[in-house]
Coordinates of C-alpha atoms in Angstrom, one line a residue:
M181 CA 89.8 -10.8 36.1
S182 CA 87.5 -9.0 33.7
L183 CA 85.1 -6.2 34.7
A184 CA 82.2 -8.5 33.8
S185 CA 83.4 -11.3 36.1
A186 CA 83.9 -8.8 38.9
L187 CA 80.4 -7.5 38.4
N188 CA 79.0 -11.0 38.4
I189 CA 80.8 -11.8 41.6
A190 CA 79.5 -8.7 43.3
Q191 CA 75.9 -9.4 42.2
S192 CA 76.1 -13.0 43.4
A193 CA 77.5 -11.8 46.7
L194 CA 74.7 -9.3 47.1
G195 CA 72.1 -11.9 46.4
S196 CA 73.7 -14.3 48.9
V197 CA 73.9 -11.6 51.6
S198 CA 70.2 -10.6 50.9
R199 CA 69.1 -14.2 51.4
Q200 CA 71.2 -14.7 54.5
T201 CA 70.0 -11.4 56.0
S202 CA 66.4 -12.6 55.5
I203 CA 67.1 -15.8 57.3
V204 CA 68.9 -14.1 60.2
S205 CA 66.0 -11.6 60.5
R206 CA 63.5 -14.5 60.6
N207 CA 65.5 -16.2 63.3
V208 CA 65.5 -13.1 65.4
T209 CA 61.8 -12.6 64.9
N210 CA 61.1 -16.2 66.1
A211 CA 63.6 -16.1 69.0
G212 CA 60.8 -16.4 71.6
D213 CA 59.1 -19.4 69.9
S214 CA 60.2 -22.6 71.7
D215 CA 59.1 -24.7 68.7
Y216 CA 61.1 -22.8 66.2
H217 CA 64.4 -24.2 65.0
R218 CA 67.2 -22.0 63.9
R219 CA 67.8 -21.7 60.1
E220 CA 71.1 -21.4 58.3
A221 CA 71.9 -20.7 54.6
A222 CA 74.3 -23.3 53.1
L223 CA 76.7 -21.6 50.7
V224 CA 78.7 -23.2 47.9
S225 CA 81.4 -21.9 45.6
T226 CA 80.3 -21.1 42.0
A227 CA 82.1 -19.8 39.0
P228 CA 82.3 -17.0 39.8
G229 CA 81.2 -16.0 43.3
L230 CA 79.0 -17.5 46.0
R231 CA 75.3 -18.3 46.2
A232 CA 73.0 -19.7 48.8
T233 CA 71.8 -23.1 47.7
E234 CA 69.6 -24.3 50.5
I235 CA 68.2 -23.5 54.0
R236 CA 69.3 -25.9 56.7
R237 CA 67.3 -26.4 59.9
A238 CA 69.2 -27.0 63.2
A239 CA 68.2 -30.4 64.7
D240 CA 69.4 -32.9 67.3
E241 CA 67.5 -36.1 67.2
L242 CA 69.2 -37.6 70.2
L243 CA 68.3 -34.7 72.5
L244 CA 64.8 -34.6 71.0
R245 CA 64.2 -38.3 71.9
R246 CA 65.5 -37.7 75.4
N247 CA 63.3 -34.7 75.9
L248 CA 60.3 -36.6 74.6
S249 CA 60.9 -39.4 77.0
A250 CA 61.4 -37.0 80.0
T251 CA 58.2 -35.1 79.0
S252 CA 56.2 -38.3 79.0
A253 CA 57.6 -39.5 82.3
W254 CA 56.9 -36.1 84.0
S255 CA 53.4 -35.8 82.6
G256 CA 52.5 -39.3 83.8
Q257 CA 53.9 -38.8 87.3
S258 CA 52.5 -35.3 87.8
A259 CA 49.0 -36.5 86.8
L260 CA 49.3 -39.3 89.3
R261 CA 50.7 -37.0 92.0
D262 CA 48.0 -34.4 91.6
G263 CA 45.3 -37.0 91.8
L264 CA 46.7 -38.5 94.9
E265 CA 47.1 -35.2 96.6
R266 CA 43.4 -34.4 95.9
L267 CA 42.4 -37.9 97.1
S268 CA 44.5 -37.4 100.3
L269 CA 42.8 -34.2 101.1
N270 CA 39.4 -35.6 100.5
I271 CA 39.9 -38.8 102.5
H272 CA 42.4 -37.8 105.2
G273 CA 41.7 -34.1 105.5
V274 CA 44.4 -31.7 106.7
D275 CA 47.1 -33.4 108.7
G276 CA 45.0 -36.7 108.7
G277 CA 42.3 -35.2 110.9
A278 CA 39.5 -36.7 108.8
S279 CA 41.0 -40.2 108.3
V280 CA 39.4 -43.4 109.3
A281 CA 42.4 -44.1 111.6
T282 CA 41.7 -40.9 113.5
A283 CA 38.0 -41.7 113.8
L284 CA 38.8 -45.2 115.1
G285 CA 41.3 -43.7 117.6
K286 CA 38.5 -41.5 118.9
L287 CA 36.1 -44.4 119.0
S288 CA 38.6 -46.4 121.0
E289 CA 39.0 -43.5 123.5
A290 CA 35.2 -43.1 123.8
L291 CA 34.8 -46.8 124.5
Q292 CA 37.4 -46.7 127.3
T293 CA 35.8 -43.6 128.8
F294 CA 32.4 -45.3 128.7
A295 CA 33.8 -48.5 130.1
S296 CA 35.1 -46.6 133.1
S297 CA 31.5 -45.3 133.8
P298 CA 29.1 -47.7 132.1
S299 CA 26.0 -46.3 133.7
N300 CA 26.5 -42.8 132.1
R301 CA 24.1 -42.4 129.2
T302 CA 25.9 -39.4 128.0
L303 CA 29.1 -41.4 127.6
A304 CA 27.2 -44.1 125.9
T305 CA 25.8 -41.5 123.4
N306 CA 29.4 -40.1 122.9
A307 CA 30.7 -43.6 122.1
V308 CA 27.8 -44.2 119.6
E309 CA 28.5 -40.8 118.0
A310 CA 32.2 -41.7 117.7
G311 CA 31.0 -44.8 115.9
R312 CA 28.9 -42.6 113.6
A313 CA 32.0 -40.5 112.9
A314 CA 33.9 -43.6 111.9
V315 CA 31.1 -44.6 109.6
G316 CA 31.1 -41.1 108.1
A317 CA 34.8 -41.3 107.5
L318 CA 34.4 -44.5 105.6
N319 CA 31.4 -43.2 103.6
T320 CA 33.1 -40.0 102.8
G321 CA 36.3 -41.9 101.7
A322 CA 34.3 -44.2 99.5
Q323 CA 32.6 -41.3 97.8
A324 CA 35.9 -39.4 97.4
V325 CA 37.4 -42.4 95.7
Q326 CA 34.5 -42.6 93.3
T327 CA 34.7 -38.9 92.6
I328 CA 38.5 -39.1 91.9
R329 CA 38.0 -42.2 89.7
A330 CA 35.3 -40.4 87.7
E331 CA 37.4 -37.3 87.3
A332 CA 40.4 -39.4 86.1
D333 CA 38.1 -41.2 83.6
A334 CA 36.9 -37.9 82.3
G335 CA 40.5 -36.7 82.1
I336 CA 41.4 -39.8 80.1
S337 CA 38.5 -39.1 77.7
T338 CA 39.6 -35.5 77.2
A339 CA 43.2 -36.6 76.7
V340 CA 42.2 -39.2 74.1
G341 CA 40.3 -36.5 72.2
E342 CA 43.4 -34.3 72.3
L343 CA 45.6 -37.2 71.2
R344 CA 43.4 -37.8 68.1
G345 CA 43.6 -34.1 67.2
L346 CA 47.3 -34.0 67.6
L347 CA 47.8 -37.0 65.4
E348 CA 45.8 -35.3 62.7
E349 CA 47.9 -32.2 63.1
F350 CA 51.1 -34.3 62.9
G351 CA 49.8 -36.1 59.8
R352 CA 49.2 -32.8 58.0
A353 CA 52.7 -31.6 58.8
N354 CA 54.1 -34.9 57.8
D355 CA 52.4 -34.9 54.5
E356 CA 53.8 -31.5 53.8
V357 CA 57.3 -32.7 54.7
V358 CA 57.1 -35.7 52.5
L359 CA 55.7 -33.7 49.5
G360 CA 58.3 -31.0 50.0
A361 CA 61.1 -33.6 50.0
K362 CA 59.9 -34.9 46.7
V363 CA 59.8 -31.6 44.9
G364 CA 62.9 -30.1 46.7
R365 CA 61.0 -27.4 48.6
D366 CA 62.1 -26.0 51.9
V367 CA 60.1 -27.8 54.6
S368 CA 61.6 -26.2 57.7
D369 CA 58.3 -24.8 58.8
A370 CA 56.5 -28.2 58.4
L371 CA 59.3 -29.9 60.4
D372 CA 58.8 -27.4 63.2
Q373 CA 55.1 -28.1 63.2
R374 CA 55.7 -31.8 63.2
D375 CA 58.1 -31.7 66.1
A376 CA 55.8 -29.3 68.0
A377 CA 52.9 -31.8 67.6
L378 CA 55.2 -34.7 68.6
K379 CA 56.1 -32.9 71.9
K380 CA 52.4 -32.5 72.8
I381 CA 51.7 -36.2 71.9
A382 CA 54.6 -37.3 74.1
A383 CA 53.0 -35.5 77.0
L384 CA 49.9 -37.7 76.6
V385 CA 51.6 -41.1 75.7
P386 CA 55.2 -42.2 75.7
V387 CA 56.4 -42.4 72.1
S388 CA 59.3 -43.6 69.9
T389 CA 59.8 -42.4 66.4
F390 CA 61.7 -43.3 63.3
T391 CA 61.8 -41.8 59.8
R392 CA 61.6 -43.7 56.5
A393 CA 62.5 -42.7 53.0
G394 CA 61.5 -39.2 52.1
N395 CA 61.6 -38.1 55.7
D396 CA 58.3 -39.9 56.4
A397 CA 57.8 -40.2 60.2
V398 CA 56.3 -43.1 62.1
I399 CA 55.2 -42.9 65.7
M400 CA 54.9 -45.8 68.1
T401 CA 54.1 -46.1 71.8
A402 CA 56.6 -47.4 74.3
D403 CA 54.7 -50.7 74.3
G404 CA 55.1 -51.1 70.5
A405 CA 51.6 -50.0 69.4
T406 CA 51.5 -47.9 66.2
L407 CA 50.2 -44.4 66.7
F408 CA 50.9 -43.0 63.3
E409 CA 52.0 -44.6 60.0
T410 CA 51.0 -42.5 57.0
V411 CA 47.7 -41.9 58.8
P412 CA 46.7 -41.9 62.5
R413 CA 45.8 -45.3 63.8
E414 CA 42.5 -45.9 65.6
I415 CA 42.4 -44.9 69.3
S416 CA 39.3 -46.0 71.1
F417 CA 38.0 -45.3 74.6
A418 CA 34.6 -45.6 76.2
P419 CA 34.1 -43.5 79.3
T420 CA 32.5 -45.2 82.3
A421 CA 29.2 -43.8 83.3
V422 CA 29.1 -45.2 86.8
F423 CA 32.0 -47.1 88.5
T424 CA 31.1 -50.4 90.1
P425 CA 33.0 -50.7 93.4
G426 CA 36.1 -52.9 92.9
A427 CA 35.9 -52.8 89.1
A428 CA 38.4 -51.3 86.8
G429 CA 37.5 -48.7 84.1
N430 CA 37.5 -49.2 80.4
A431 CA 40.9 -49.5 78.6
V432 CA 42.4 -47.1 76.1
L433 CA 43.1 -49.1 73.0
I434 CA 45.7 -47.8 70.6
D435 CA 45.6 -49.8 67.3
G436 CA 43.9 -52.5 69.3
V437 CA 46.6 -52.6 72.1
P438 CA 45.6 -51.5 75.6
L439 CA 47.6 -48.7 77.1
K440 CA 48.9 -49.7 80.5
G441 CA 49.3 -47.7 83.7
G442 CA 51.5 -48.6 86.6
P443 CA 53.3 -46.8 89.5
N444 CA 55.9 -45.6 87.0
A445 CA 53.3 -44.5 84.5
S446 CA 54.6 -42.4 81.6
G447 CA 52.3 -40.0 79.7
Q448 CA 49.3 -38.3 81.1
I449 CA 46.8 -40.9 79.9
A450 CA 48.8 -43.8 81.6
G451 CA 49.1 -41.7 84.8
L452 CA 45.3 -41.2 84.9
I453 CA 44.8 -44.9 84.3
E454 CA 47.0 -45.7 87.2
L455 CA 45.2 -43.2 89.4
R456 CA 41.8 -44.6 88.4
D457 CA 42.5 -48.3 88.4
G458 CA 45.6 -48.5 90.6
A459 CA 46.0 -46.2 93.5
A460 CA 42.4 -45.1 93.9
L461 CA 41.1 -48.6 93.5
G462 CA 43.7 -49.8 96.1
V463 CA 42.4 -47.1 98.5
E464 CA 38.8 -48.2 97.9
R465 CA 39.6 -51.8 98.7
Q466 CA 41.4 -50.9 101.9
L467 CA 38.4 -48.8 103.0
D468 CA 36.2 -51.8 102.3
E469 CA 38.4 -54.0 104.4
M470 CA 38.4 -51.4 107.2
A471 CA 34.6 -51.4 107.1
R472 CA 34.6 -55.2 107.3
L473 CA 37.0 -55.2 110.2
M474 CA 34.8 -52.7 112.1
I475 CA 31.6 -54.6 111.6
A476 CA 33.4 -57.8 112.8
A477 CA 34.9 -56.0 115.8
F478 CA 31.5 -54.8 117.1
R479 CA 29.6 -58.0 116.3
E480 CA 27.1 -59.4 118.7
T481 CA 27.5 -63.1 119.8
D482 CA 25.0 -65.6 121.1
Q483 CA 24.8 -65.4 124.9
T484 CA 22.6 -68.5 125.3
G485 CA 25.0 -71.2 124.1
S486 CA 22.5 -72.2 121.4
G487 CA 25.0 -71.9 118.6
L488 CA 23.3 -68.9 117.0
P489 CA 25.5 -67.2 114.4
D490 CA 27.3 -63.9 115.2
R491 CA 25.4 -60.8 114.0
A492 CA 26.3 -57.2 113.1
G493 CA 26.1 -55.0 116.1
L494 CA 26.9 -51.3 116.2
F495 CA 27.7 -51.2 112.5
G496 CA 25.3 -52.6 109.9
W497 CA 25.5 -53.1 106.2
S498 CA 23.3 -54.0 103.2
G499 CA 24.0 -57.7 103.8
G500 CA 23.2 -57.6 107.5
P501 CA 22.4 -58.7 110.1
A502 CA 24.8 -61.4 109.0
L503 CA 28.5 -60.6 109.1
P504 CA 30.6 -60.2 106.0
P505 CA 32.6 -63.3 105.2
A506 CA 35.8 -63.4 107.3
G507 CA 39.0 -62.5 105.5
T508 CA 37.2 -61.8 102.2
L509 CA 37.1 -58.4 100.5
Q510 CA 33.5 -57.0 100.0
P511 CA 33.6 -54.4 97.2
G512 CA 31.6 -51.3 98.1
L513 CA 31.3 -52.1 101.8
A514 CA 32.9 -48.8 102.9
G515 CA 30.0 -46.9 101.1
A516 CA 27.4 -49.3 102.4
I517 CA 28.3 -49.4 106.1
R518 CA 25.8 -47.7 108.4
L519 CA 25.3 -47.0 112.1
N520 CA 22.8 -49.5 113.5
A521 CA 19.6 -47.6 114.3
A522 CA 19.1 -49.8 117.4
F523 CA 21.9 -47.8 119.0
D524 CA 20.9 -44.4 117.7
A525 CA 18.8 -42.4 120.1
G526 CA 17.8 -40.0 117.3
A527 CA 16.3 -43.0 115.4
G528 CA 14.5 -44.4 118.4
G529 CA 17.4 -46.7 119.5
D530 CA 19.1 -46.9 122.9
P531 CA 22.9 -46.0 123.2
L532 CA 23.1 -48.3 126.2
R533 CA 22.8 -51.3 123.9
L534 CA 26.5 -50.7 123.2
R535 CA 27.1 -51.7 126.9
D536 CA 24.5 -54.5 127.0
G537 CA 24.1 -55.9 123.5
G538 CA 20.7 -57.2 122.4
A539 CA 20.3 -55.3 119.1
N540 CA 19.6 -58.7 117.5
G541 CA 17.3 -60.0 120.1
A542 CA 17.3 -61.2 123.7
A543 CA 19.7 -64.1 122.8
Y544 CA 22.4 -61.6 122.1
N545 CA 21.9 -59.5 125.3
A546 CA 25.1 -59.8 127.4
N547 CA 23.5 -57.9 130.4
P548 CA 19.9 -59.1 130.7
A549 CA 19.8 -57.9 134.3
G550 CA 20.7 -54.4 133.3
N551 CA 23.5 -54.0 135.8
A552 CA 24.7 -50.4 135.7
S553 CA 28.4 -51.4 136.3
F554 CA 28.5 -54.0 133.5
S555 CA 31.5 -53.2 131.2
A556 CA 32.7 -56.5 129.9
L557 CA 31.2 -56.1 126.5
L558 CA 32.7 -52.6 126.1
I559 CA 36.1 -54.0 127.0
R560 CA 35.6 -56.8 124.5
Y561 CA 35.0 -54.4 121.7
G562 CA 38.2 -52.5 122.5
D563 CA 40.1 -55.8 122.6
R564 CA 38.7 -56.9 119.2
M565 CA 39.8 -53.6 117.6
E566 CA 43.4 -54.6 118.6
E567 CA 43.1 -58.3 117.8
P568 CA 44.9 -59.4 114.6
V569 CA 42.6 -61.1 112.1
A570 CA 42.9 -62.3 108.5
V571 CA 42.6 -59.7 105.8
D572 CA 42.3 -60.0 102.0
A573 CA 45.6 -59.5 100.3
R574 CA 43.9 -58.1 97.2
A575 CA 43.7 -54.8 99.1
G576 CA 47.5 -54.5 99.1
L577 CA 48.1 -55.1 102.8
A578 CA 49.2 -58.3 104.4
G579 CA 47.7 -59.8 107.5
P580 CA 46.8 -60.9 110.1
V581 CA 46.3 -57.4 111.4
S582 CA 43.9 -55.6 113.8
A583 CA 41.4 -53.0 112.7
S584 CA 43.4 -50.2 114.3
A585 CA 46.7 -51.3 112.9
Y586 CA 45.1 -51.8 109.4
S587 CA 43.8 -48.2 109.3
A588 CA 47.3 -46.9 110.2
A589 CA 48.9 -49.2 107.7
A590 CA 46.5 -48.0 105.0
I591 CA 47.6 -44.4 105.5
G592 CA 51.2 -45.6 105.3
W593 CA 50.5 -47.4 102.1
F594 CA 48.8 -44.4 100.6
E595 CA 51.5 -41.9 101.7
A596 CA 54.2 -44.2 100.2
A597 CA 52.4 -44.2 96.9
R598 CA 52.0 -40.4 97.0
A599 CA 55.7 -39.9 97.9
R600 CA 56.8 -42.1 95.0
A601 CA 54.7 -40.1 92.6
T602 CA 55.9 -36.8 94.1
D603 CA 59.5 -37.8 93.9
G604 CA 59.0 -39.2 90.4
A605 CA 57.4 -36.0 89.2
A606 CA 60.2 -33.9 90.7
T607 CA 63.0 -36.1 89.2
T608 CA 61.4 -36.3 85.8
E609 CA 60.6 -32.6 85.8
A610 CA 64.3 -31.8 86.4
L611 CA 65.3 -34.1 83.6
M612 CA 62.7 -32.6 81.3
V613 CA 63.9 -29.1 82.0
R614 CA 67.6 -30.0 81.5
T615 CA 67.0 -31.8 78.2
G616 CA 64.7 -29.0 77.1
E617 CA 67.4 -26.5 77.8
A618 CA 70.0 -28.6 76.0
L619 CA 67.7 -29.0 73.0
S620 CA 67.0 -25.3 72.9
N621 CA 70.7 -24.5 73.1
A622 CA 71.4 -26.9 70.2
T623 CA 68.4 -25.9 68.0
G624 CA 67.1 -22.6 69.3
V625 CA 67.9 -19.0 68.4
N626 CA 70.7 -17.1 70.2
V627 CA 69.9 -13.4 69.5
D628 CA 73.4 -12.3 70.3
H629 CA 74.8 -14.7 67.8
E630 CA 72.3 -13.7 65.1
M631 CA 73.1 -10.0 65.7
S632 CA 76.8 -10.8 65.2
L633 CA 76.0 -12.5 61.9
L634 CA 74.0 -9.4 60.9
L635 CA 77.1 -7.3 61.4
D636 CA 79.2 -9.7 59.3
L637 CA 76.6 -9.6 56.6
E638 CA 76.5 -5.8 56.7
H639 CA 80.3 -5.8 56.1
A640 CA 79.9 -8.3 53.3
Y641 CA 77.2 -6.1 51.8
E642 CA 79.5 -3.0 52.0
A643 CA 82.4 -4.9 50.4
S644 CA 80.1 -6.0 47.5
A645 CA 78.8 -2.4 47.1
R646 CA 82.3 -1.0 47.0
L647 CA 83.3 -3.6 44.3
I648 CA 80.2 -2.6 42.2
K649 CA 81.2 1.0 42.7
A650 CA 84.7 0.4 41.6
V651 CA 83.5 -1.5 38.5
D652 CA 81.2 1.3 37.7
E653 CA 84.0 3.8 37.9
M654 CA 86.2 1.7 35.7
L655 CA 83.5 1.3 33.1
A656 CA 82.9 5.0 33.2
A657 CA 86.6 5.7 32.7
L658 CA 86.7 3.2 29.9
L659 CA 83.8 4.8 28.1
A660 CA 85.3 8.2 28.5
M661 CA 88.5 7.0 26.9
V662 CA 86.5 5.6 23.9
R663 CA 84.8 8.9 23.4

């Protein structure tokens, strides 16, 4: 080997070591960045020596897809779980103390106590106040549902705005990747930015991706709607100003395709849609059915045999004094139900009407003589609360069922939905963490490994420096001989 060849080898080695050292140093600097992928210098043999030809970025597409899927699932289930927990606290209170079922239980107890001493005005007042508490539980529940639905709708609007921004960010990074691939430029940073945006997008909507020629990426939703292809596709959503009872909110349209919710909703937006139009709307309908059953249970009937229609008694509503149609859901009834002023002493009424009837006129008075021991009507109310009747299946519960049993079944239905969301969030979170750790191990920076590489590069640098020194000494000796 000539001295010139030896010198070229040493110089090539020093250049290679310098570039590798720079890459390793950059890896160490970004070790704490979860979106950074480890870089490596690819070396090839030359004549003579070695040189770094390209920078390779660590990647694992399979693990990335699994992590994106797990992230979407966790985000959707956690959004649903959090909303249901807030709704549970607002409707049922701590340990169910504020639930309609609890209020109806207290009303039943107050009726039994009053029936045992029907001449006691204080007990009559207590029973009426228990009815007022049941009305309050329904009104509060209806308002809580509307609040949760409005919050979910606002969350959807915010998430849609974030999604549009992330798609713009993804598009800028994708353009840089495509351009860099054409001119042969290192696009590792742009790929990191593109993957980082994709992870955030997956938290909002479930996605699938594929790359075309030139590393051009396309994003689609799990339902097949195109989110990004060269440019972001149109995403439209109109927030709902006021929710009409029983009506679903506006859809999120991605490239004209509506995004769906469902109990197994994936992605934050789908989770909020399910909260708004699935779980919360189901609770609203059940509250409306409970209000209808309560009005029917405390109805007043014609006592004259003249065939007069039944009328609302202790509980009134906007359509009164007629009763709501039997077995048919009345949207908004839980928010509209009221305590009949005819029974409210504070409003000029008489609590003893609960014992006697007559709020709808003399024809509906079951105790016209005013007998102090009369309790048949109070017992009848209690029996009606336990009497199975037809219910509307649109509320999610089958009948026939009594008012008391329906209120308990509604709690069971809600808690089952909350348990599913809680379990789903826990399971998907564990999967997200595991796939995230696996992806990090495959593509992230291990500082110990990088420091070991630095030691190897230091030794390679020393070897090249010694070779250059030896060549220098030989050239000096050669020149000395010539002189």
